[in-house]
Coordinates of C-alpha atoms (C1' of nucleotides) in Angstrom, one line a residue:
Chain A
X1 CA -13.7 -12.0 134.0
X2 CA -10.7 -9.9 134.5
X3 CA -9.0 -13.0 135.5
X4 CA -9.6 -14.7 132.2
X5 CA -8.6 -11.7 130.4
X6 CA -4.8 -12.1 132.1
X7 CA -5.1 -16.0 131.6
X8 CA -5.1 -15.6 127.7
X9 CA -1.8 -13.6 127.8
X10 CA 1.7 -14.7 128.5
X11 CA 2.5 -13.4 132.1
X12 CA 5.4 -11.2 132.6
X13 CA 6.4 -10.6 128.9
X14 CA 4.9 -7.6 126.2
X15 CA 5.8 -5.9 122.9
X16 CA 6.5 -2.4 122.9
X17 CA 6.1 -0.8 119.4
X18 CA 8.2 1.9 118.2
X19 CA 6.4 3.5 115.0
X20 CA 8.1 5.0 112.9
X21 CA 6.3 7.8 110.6
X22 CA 8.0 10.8 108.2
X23 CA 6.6 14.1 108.3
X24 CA 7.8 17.6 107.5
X25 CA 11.0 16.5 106.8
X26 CA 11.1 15.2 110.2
X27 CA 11.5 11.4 111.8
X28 CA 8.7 11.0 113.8
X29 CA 7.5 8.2 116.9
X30 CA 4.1 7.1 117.6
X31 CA 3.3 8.2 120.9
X32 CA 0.5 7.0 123.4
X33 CA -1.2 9.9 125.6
X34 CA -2.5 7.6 128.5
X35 CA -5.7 8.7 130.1
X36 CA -4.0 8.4 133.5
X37 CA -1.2 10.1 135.1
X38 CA 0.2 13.6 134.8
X39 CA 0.2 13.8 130.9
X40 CA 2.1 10.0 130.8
X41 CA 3.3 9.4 127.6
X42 CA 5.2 5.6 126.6
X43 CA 5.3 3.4 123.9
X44 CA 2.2 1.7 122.3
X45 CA 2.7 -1.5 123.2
X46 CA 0.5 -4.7 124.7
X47 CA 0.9 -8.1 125.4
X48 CA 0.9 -11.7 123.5
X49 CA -1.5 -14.1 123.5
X50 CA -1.3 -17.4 124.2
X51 CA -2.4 -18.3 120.9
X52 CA -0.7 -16.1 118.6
X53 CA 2.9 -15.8 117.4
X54 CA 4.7 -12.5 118.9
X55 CA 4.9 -11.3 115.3
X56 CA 1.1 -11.9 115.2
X57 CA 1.3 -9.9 118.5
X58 CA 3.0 -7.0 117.3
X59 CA 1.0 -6.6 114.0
X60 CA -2.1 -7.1 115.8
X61 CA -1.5 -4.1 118.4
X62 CA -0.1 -1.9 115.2
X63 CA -3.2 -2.5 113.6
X64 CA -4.8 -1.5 116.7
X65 CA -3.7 2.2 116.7
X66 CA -2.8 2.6 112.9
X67 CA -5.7 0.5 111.3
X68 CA -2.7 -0.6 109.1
X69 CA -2.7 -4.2 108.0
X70 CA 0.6 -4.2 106.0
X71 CA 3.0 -2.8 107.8
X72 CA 6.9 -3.4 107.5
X73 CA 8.4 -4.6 111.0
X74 CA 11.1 -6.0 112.6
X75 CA 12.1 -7.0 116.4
X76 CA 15.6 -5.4 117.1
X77 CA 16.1 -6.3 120.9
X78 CA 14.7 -7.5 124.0
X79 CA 14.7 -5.6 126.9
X80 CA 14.8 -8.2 130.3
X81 CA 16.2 -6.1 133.0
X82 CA 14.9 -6.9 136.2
X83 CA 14.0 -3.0 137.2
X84 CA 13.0 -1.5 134.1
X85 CA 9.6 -1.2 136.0
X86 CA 10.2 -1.3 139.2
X87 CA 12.7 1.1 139.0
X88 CA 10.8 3.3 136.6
X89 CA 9.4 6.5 139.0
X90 CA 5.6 6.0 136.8
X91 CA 5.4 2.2 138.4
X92 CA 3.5 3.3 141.9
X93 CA 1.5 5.7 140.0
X94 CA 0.1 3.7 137.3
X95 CA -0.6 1.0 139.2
X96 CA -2.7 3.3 141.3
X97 CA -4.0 5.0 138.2
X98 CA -5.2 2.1 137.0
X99 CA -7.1 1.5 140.0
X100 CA -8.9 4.0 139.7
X101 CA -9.9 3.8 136.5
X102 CA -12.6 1.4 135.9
X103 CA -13.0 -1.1 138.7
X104 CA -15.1 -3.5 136.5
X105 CA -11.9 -4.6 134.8
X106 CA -8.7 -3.8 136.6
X107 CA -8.9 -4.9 139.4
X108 CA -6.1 -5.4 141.6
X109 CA -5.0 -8.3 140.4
X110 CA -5.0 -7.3 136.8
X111 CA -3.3 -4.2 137.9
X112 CA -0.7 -6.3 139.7
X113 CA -0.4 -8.3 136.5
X114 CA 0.0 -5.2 134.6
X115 CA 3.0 -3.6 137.0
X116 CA 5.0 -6.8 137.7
X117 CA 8.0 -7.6 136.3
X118 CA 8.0 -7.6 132.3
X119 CA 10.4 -8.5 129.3
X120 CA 9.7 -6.6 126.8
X121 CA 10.6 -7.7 122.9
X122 CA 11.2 -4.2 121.2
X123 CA 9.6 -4.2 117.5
X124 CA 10.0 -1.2 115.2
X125 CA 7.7 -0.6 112.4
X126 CA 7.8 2.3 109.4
X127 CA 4.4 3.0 108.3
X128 CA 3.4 5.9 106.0
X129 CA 1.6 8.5 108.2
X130 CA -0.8 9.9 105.4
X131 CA -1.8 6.3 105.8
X132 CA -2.5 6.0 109.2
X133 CA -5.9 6.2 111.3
X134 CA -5.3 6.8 114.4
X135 CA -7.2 4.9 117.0
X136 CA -6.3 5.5 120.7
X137 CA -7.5 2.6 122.6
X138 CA -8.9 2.5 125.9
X139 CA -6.2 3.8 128.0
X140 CA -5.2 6.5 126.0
X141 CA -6.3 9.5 125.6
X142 CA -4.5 10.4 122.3
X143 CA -1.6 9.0 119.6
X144 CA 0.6 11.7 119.0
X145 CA 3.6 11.9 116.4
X146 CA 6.5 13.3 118.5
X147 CA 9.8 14.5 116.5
X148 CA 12.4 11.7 116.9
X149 CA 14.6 14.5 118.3
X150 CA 12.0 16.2 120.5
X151 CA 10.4 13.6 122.5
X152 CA 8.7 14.1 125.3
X153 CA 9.3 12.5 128.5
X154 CA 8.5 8.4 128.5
X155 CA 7.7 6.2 131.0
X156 CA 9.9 3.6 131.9
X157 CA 12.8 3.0 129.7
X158 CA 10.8 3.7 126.6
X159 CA 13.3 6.2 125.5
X160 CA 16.3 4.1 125.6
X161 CA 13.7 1.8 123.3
X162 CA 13.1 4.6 121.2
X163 CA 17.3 4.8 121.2
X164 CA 18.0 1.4 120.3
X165 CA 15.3 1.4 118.0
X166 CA 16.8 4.4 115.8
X167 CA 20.0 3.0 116.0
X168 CA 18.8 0.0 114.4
X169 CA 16.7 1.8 111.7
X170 CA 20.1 3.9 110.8
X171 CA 22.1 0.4 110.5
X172 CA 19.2 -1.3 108.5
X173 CA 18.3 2.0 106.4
X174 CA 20.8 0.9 103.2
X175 CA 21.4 -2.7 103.9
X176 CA 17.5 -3.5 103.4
X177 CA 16.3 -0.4 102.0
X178 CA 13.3 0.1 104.1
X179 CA 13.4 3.5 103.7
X180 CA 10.9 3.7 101.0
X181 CA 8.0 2.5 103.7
X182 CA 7.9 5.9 104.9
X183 CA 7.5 8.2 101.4
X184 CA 4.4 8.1 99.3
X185 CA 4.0 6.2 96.3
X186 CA 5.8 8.8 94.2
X187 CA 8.2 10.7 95.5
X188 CA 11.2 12.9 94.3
X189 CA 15.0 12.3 94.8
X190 CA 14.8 15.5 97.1
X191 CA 12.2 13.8 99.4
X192 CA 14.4 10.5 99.6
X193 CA 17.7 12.5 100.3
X194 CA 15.7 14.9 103.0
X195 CA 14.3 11.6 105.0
X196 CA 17.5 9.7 104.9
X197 CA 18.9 13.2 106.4
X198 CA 16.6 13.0 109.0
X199 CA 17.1 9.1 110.2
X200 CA 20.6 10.0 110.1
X201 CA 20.4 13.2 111.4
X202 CA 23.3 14.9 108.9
X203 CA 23.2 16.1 105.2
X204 CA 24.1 14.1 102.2
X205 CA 25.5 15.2 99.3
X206 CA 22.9 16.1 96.7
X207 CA 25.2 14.8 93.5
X208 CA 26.4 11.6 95.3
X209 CA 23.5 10.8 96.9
X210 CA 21.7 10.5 93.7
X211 CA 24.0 8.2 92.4
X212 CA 23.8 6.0 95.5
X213 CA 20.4 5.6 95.1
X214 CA 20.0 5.2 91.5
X215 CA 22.7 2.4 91.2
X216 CA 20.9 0.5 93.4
X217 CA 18.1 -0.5 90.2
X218 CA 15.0 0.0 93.0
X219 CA 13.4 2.8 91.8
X220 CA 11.6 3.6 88.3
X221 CA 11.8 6.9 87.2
X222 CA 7.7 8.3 86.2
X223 CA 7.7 11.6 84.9
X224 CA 8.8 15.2 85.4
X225 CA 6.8 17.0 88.2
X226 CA 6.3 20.5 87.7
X227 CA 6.0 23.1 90.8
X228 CA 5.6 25.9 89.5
X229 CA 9.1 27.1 90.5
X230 CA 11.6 29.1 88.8
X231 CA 13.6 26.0 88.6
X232 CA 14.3 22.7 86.7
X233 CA 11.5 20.4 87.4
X234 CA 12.6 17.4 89.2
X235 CA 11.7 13.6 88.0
X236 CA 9.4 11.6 90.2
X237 CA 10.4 8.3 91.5
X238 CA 8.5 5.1 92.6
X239 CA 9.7 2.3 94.3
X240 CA 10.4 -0.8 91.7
X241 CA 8.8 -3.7 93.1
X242 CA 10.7 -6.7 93.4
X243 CA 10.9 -9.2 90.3
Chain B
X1 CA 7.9 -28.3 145.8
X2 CA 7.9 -28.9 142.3
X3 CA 5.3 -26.6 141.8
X4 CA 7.4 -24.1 144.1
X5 CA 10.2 -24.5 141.2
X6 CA 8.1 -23.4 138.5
X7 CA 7.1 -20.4 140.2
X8 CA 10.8 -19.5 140.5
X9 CA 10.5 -18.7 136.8
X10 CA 8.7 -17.1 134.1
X11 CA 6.3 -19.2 132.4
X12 CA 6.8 -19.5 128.7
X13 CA 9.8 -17.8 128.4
X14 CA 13.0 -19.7 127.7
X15 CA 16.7 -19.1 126.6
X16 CA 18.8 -21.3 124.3
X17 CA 22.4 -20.5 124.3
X18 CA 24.5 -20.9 121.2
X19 CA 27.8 -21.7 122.5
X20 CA 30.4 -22.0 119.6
X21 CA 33.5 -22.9 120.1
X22 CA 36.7 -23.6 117.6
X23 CA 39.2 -26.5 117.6
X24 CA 40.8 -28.7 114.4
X25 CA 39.7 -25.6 112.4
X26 CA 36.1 -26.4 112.8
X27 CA 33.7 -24.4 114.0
X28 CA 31.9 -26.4 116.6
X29 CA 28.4 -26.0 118.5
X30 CA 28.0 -27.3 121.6
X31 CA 25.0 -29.5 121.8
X32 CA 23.0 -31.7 124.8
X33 CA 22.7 -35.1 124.6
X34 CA 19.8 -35.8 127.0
X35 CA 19.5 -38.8 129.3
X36 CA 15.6 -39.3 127.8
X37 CA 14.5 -40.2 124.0
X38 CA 16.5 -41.9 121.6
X39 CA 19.7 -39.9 121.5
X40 CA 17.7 -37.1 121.3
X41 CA 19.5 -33.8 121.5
X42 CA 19.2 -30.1 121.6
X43 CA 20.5 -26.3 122.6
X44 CA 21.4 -25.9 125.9
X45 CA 19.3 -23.8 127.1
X46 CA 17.3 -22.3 130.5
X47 CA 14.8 -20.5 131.9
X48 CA 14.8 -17.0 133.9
X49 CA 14.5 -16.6 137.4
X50 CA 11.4 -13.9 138.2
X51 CA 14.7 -12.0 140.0
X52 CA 17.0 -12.0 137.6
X53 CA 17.8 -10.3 134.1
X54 CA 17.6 -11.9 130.8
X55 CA 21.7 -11.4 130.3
X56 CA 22.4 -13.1 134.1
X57 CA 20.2 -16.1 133.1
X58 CA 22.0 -16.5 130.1
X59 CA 25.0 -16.2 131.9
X60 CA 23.7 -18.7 134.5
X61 CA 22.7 -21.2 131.9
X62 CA 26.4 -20.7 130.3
X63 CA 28.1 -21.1 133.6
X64 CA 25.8 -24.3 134.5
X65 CA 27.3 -26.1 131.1
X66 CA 30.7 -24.5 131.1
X67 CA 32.3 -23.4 134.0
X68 CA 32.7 -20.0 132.4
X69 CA 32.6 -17.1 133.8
X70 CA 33.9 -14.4 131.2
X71 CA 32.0 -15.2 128.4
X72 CA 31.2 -13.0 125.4
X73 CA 27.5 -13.6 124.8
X74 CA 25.0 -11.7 122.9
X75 CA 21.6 -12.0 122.3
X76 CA 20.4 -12.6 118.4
X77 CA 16.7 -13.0 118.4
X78 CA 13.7 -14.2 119.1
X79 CA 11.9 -17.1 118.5
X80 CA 8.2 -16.7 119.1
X81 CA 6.2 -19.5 116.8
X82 CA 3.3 -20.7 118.4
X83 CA 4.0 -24.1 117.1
X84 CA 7.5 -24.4 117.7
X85 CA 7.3 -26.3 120.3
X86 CA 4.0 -28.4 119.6
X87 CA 4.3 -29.1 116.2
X88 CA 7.4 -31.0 117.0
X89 CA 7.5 -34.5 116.8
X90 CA 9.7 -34.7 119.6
X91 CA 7.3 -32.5 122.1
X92 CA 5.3 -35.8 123.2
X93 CA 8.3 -37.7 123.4
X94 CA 9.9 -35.6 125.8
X95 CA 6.9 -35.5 127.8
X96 CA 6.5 -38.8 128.3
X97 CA 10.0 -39.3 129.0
X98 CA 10.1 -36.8 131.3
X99 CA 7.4 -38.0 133.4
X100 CA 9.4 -41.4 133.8
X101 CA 12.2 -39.3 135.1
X102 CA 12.3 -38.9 138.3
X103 CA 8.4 -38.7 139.9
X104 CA 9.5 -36.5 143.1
X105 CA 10.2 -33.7 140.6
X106 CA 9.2 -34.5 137.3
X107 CA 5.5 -34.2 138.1
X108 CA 2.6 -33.9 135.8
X109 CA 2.7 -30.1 136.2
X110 CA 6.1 -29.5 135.8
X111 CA 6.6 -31.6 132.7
X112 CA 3.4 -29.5 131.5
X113 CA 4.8 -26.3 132.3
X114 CA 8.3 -27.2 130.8
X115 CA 6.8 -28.7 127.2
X116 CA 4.2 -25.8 126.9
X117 CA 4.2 -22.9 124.5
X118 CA 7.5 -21.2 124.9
X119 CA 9.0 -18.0 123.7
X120 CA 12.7 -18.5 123.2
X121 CA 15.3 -15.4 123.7
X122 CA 18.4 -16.9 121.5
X123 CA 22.1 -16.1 122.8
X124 CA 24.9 -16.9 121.2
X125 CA 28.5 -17.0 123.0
X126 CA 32.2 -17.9 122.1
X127 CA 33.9 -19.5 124.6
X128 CA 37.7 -21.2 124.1
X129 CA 37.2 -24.9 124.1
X130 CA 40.4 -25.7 126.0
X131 CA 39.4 -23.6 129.0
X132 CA 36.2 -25.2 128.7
X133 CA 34.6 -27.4 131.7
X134 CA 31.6 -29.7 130.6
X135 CA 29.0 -30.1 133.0
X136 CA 26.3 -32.0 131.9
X137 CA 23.2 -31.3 134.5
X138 CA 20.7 -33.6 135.5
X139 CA 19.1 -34.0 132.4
X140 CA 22.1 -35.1 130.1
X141 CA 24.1 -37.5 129.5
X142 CA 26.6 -35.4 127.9
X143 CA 27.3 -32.1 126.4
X144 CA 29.0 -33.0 123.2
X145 CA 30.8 -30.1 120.6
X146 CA 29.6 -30.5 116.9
X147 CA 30.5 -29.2 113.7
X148 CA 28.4 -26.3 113.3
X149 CA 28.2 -28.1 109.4
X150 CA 27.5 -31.5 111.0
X151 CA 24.8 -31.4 113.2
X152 CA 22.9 -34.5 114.5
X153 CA 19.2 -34.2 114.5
X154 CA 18.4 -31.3 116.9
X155 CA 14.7 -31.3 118.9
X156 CA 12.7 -28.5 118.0
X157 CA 13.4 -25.7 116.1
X158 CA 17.1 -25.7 117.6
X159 CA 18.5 -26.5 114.1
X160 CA 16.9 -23.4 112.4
X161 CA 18.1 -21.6 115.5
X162 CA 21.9 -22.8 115.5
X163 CA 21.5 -21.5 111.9
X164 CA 20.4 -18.1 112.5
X165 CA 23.3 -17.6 115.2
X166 CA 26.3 -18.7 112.5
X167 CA 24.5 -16.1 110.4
X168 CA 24.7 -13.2 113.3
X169 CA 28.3 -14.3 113.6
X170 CA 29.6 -14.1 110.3
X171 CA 27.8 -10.4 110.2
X172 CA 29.1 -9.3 113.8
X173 CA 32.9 -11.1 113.0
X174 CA 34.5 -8.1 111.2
X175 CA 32.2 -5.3 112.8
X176 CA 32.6 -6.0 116.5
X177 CA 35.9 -7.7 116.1
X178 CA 34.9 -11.1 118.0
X179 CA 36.4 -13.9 116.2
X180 CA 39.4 -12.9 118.9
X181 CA 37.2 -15.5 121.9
X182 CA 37.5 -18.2 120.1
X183 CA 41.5 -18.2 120.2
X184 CA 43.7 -19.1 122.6
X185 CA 45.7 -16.4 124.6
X186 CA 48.3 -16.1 121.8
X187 CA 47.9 -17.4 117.6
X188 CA 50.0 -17.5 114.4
X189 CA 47.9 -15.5 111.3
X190 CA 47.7 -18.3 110.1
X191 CA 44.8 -19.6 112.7
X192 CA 43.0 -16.4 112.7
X193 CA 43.1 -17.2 108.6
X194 CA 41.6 -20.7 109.5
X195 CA 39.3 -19.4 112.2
X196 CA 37.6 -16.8 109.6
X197 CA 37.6 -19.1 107.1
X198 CA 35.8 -21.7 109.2
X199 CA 33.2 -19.5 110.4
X200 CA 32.5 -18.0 106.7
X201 CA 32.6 -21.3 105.2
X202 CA 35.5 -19.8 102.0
X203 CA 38.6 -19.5 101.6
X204 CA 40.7 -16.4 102.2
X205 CA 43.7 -15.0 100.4
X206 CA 46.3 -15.1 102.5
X207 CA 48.4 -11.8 101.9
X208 CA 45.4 -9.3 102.0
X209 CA 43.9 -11.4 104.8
X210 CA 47.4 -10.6 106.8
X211 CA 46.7 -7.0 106.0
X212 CA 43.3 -7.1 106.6
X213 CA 43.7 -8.0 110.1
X214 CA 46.9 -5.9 111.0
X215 CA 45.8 -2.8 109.3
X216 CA 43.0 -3.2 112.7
X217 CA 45.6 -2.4 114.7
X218 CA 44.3 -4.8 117.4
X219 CA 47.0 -6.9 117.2
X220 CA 50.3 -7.1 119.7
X221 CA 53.7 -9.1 117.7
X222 CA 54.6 -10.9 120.0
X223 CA 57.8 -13.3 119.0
X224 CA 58.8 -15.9 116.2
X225 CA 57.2 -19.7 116.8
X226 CA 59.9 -22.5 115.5
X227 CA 57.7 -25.1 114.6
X228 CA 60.6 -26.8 113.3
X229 CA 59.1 -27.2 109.8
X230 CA 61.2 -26.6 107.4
X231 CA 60.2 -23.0 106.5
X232 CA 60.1 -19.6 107.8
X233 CA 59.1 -19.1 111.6
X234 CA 55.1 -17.4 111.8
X235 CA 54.9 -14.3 114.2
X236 CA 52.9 -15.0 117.8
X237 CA 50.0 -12.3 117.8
X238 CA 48.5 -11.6 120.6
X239 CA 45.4 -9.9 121.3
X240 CA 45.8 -6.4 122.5
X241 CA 43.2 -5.3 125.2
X242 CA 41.4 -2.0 124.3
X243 CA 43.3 1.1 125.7
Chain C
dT1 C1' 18.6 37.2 81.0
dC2 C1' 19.0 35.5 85.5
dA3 C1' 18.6 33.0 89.8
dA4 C1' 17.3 28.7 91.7
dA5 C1' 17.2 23.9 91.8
dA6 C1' 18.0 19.6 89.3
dG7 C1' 20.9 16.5 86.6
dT8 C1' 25.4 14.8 85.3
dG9 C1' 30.5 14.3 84.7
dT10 C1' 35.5 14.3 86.6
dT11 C1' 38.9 13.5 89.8
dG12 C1' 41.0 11.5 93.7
dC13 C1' 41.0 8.6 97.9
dT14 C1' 40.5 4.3 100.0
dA15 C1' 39.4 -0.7 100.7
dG16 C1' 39.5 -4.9 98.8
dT17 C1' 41.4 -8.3 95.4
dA18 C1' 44.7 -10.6 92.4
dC19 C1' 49.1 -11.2 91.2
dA20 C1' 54.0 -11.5 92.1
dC21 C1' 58.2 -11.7 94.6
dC22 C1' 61.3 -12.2 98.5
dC23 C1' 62.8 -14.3 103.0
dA24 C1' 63.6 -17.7 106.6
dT25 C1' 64.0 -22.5 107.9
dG26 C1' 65.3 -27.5 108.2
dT27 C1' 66.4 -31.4 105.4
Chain D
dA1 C1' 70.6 -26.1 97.3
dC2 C1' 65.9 -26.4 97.6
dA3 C1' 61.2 -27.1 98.8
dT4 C1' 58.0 -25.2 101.9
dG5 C1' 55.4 -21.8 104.0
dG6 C1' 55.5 -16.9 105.8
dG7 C1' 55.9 -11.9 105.0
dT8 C1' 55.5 -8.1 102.1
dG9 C1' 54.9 -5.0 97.8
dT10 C1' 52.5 -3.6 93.5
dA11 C1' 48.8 -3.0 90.3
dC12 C1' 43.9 -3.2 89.3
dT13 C1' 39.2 -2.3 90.6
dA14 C1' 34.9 -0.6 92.9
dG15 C1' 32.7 2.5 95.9
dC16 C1' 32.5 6.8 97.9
dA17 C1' 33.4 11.9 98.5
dA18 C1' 34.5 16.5 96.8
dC19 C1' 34.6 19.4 93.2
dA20 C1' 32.8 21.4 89.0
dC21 C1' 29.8 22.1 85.1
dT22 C1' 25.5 22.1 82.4
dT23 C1' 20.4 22.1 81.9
dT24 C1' 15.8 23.4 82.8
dT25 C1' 12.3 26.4 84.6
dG26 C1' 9.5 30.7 85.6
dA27 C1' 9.9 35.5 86.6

DNA sequence: TCAAAAGTGTTGCTAGTACACCCATGT
DNA sequence: ACATGGGTGTACTAGCAACACTTTTGA
């Protein structure tokens, strides 16, 4: 049973997912709590089957622990170096971990299956967190948003994922304007100039930064919102669907 | 034995190399002509050793065909269809042909191992024609360079693939400054014109082209060329290793 | 009336483009 | 001398950054 279960996945190669979500002004990751170890976090990730495209793959395990079905993503890298486990100080442990865990279904074969060498095709993904209902699966005991900045400690060489993963966000923000995955559906030129801060991690200037955004002919302007504060009301902005 | 091979490598997971090269201001591809099918051709390409990383198997595969060692090489994407592979018309073909092969190696297994489901890493590299050594392996007649803009039939999806490479090319030229491999040790302006030109597929101006490139500041004057032409003598650049 | 936040305008810098001109070279 | 191709300079433009100014809002 187990056995099949390895059988309908491509051996020695998984997705990891790095989720991107905006909150609080802040640029957050999706983050798996596994059920095992010493409070081990990593990347949600899982494998591909034989059957299914990798971009099937990734969509399938976003949908997983989101419950998201259109979700904007994109595969930045592949990871292939021959240690990334083996070298990682969490290999031992989770293999033994998983042992332990439920010895209908990993055995030590699947376990073996699990630890052995893997390439891993990084895929990033925005998704709006209001959005979002969690699932953890299985093996976790929690999804948690961690600040982009703040993260926790990873297994493996999730962090350097998380890295190149950023960096590629940052490069791809303006050149395909996937920002705009991450606000709600209305949203003021405050919000927009606060998130691009926090990808980028430095301000913007208010004046300029309007401009920038408003010459690129994306976003319709609604309607003024009124806050209540002592202030001019700001316009709200949605994102222009494409002709 | 055969069987033994197989398990040298991870199943399902392939590279094909890119490997463009420049001469008579052409930007050229080079391509394998195997010894099965009718003239049938394709990416050079590989698979990856269980001990090795997904950059030294490219590098293998690229010293197999070239006798390069050096080589600047970067990986673009991946190429994870289900059906690339089986909803070719040339994936029975080679199967068949392969089994004619050679029957101590080319067994039943290993010809259904190498014309399953693949996911394909794609590389891309420049490499200097001249220093060049073609070595066509067991199963090719030749490796011949083509016209990135005149390619023969390609097997597969290798067409779409050679496609998406030019296009990471043309993005990376200016940013990372690469264009530089495809040269010889020292070049007028004038080639580095022709070189640019024949990767983007349009003309350049000449003058702000000139300034372009200097103003890069990557660029060591070497001496006057006489060509013997009746007009003024170009500069020699050569490039001038990072400090 | 005033402070806070939002909207808009003006100037200057820089990179890229188009145009023009001058210089070296061999016939 | 002159045609040819190479090197360089100038002006125009677009995009971006720094500055300033005006407008709206509720207390």
């Amino acid at each position: 049973m187990s056995t099949a279960w390895t059988n309908d996945y491509i051996a020695h190669l998984s997705i990891d997912c790095v989720i991107f979500g905006y909150q609080e002004k802040n640029l957050k990751v999706l983050i798996s709590n596994y059920k095992f170890g010493h409070d081990l976090r990593g990347l949600p990730g899982g494998y591909i089957h034989k059957k299914e495209s990798i971009d099937q793959a990734a969509l399938r395990i976003l949908k997983t622990c989101t419950g998201l079905d259109d979700i904007y993503l994109e595969q930045f890298r592949v990871f292939g170096e021959v240690d990334r486990i083996s070298a990682s100080p969490h290999k031992n442990l989770v293999r033994a971990e998983l042992e332990k865990f439920d010895d209908k279904f990993f055995t030590t074969a699947v376990t073996e299956w699990m630890t052995s060498r893997f390439v891993c095709i990084g895929y990033y993904a925005l998704v709006n967190i209001a959005a979002v209902d969690l699932q953890p699966g299985v093996l976790e005991n929690a999804l948690e948003w961690h600040d982009v900045e703040k993260l926790p400690e990873l297994t493996h060489d999730h962090r350097h994922i998380v890295e190149c993963a950023h960096n590629e966000l940052r490069e791809n923000l303006d050149k395909k304007l996937i920002g705009f995955n991450l606000l709600p559906e209305t949203f003021t030129m405050k919000q927009v100039k606060e998130l691009y801060e926090a990808i980028h991690g430095r301000p913007f200037a208010r004046n300029n930064f309007q401009k920038k955004i408003l010459d690129l002919n994306i976003l319709d302007r609604i309607n003024k919102i009124f806050t209540g504060a002592a202030n001019k009301a700001p316009y709200l902005y949605k994102f222009r669907p494409k002709q």
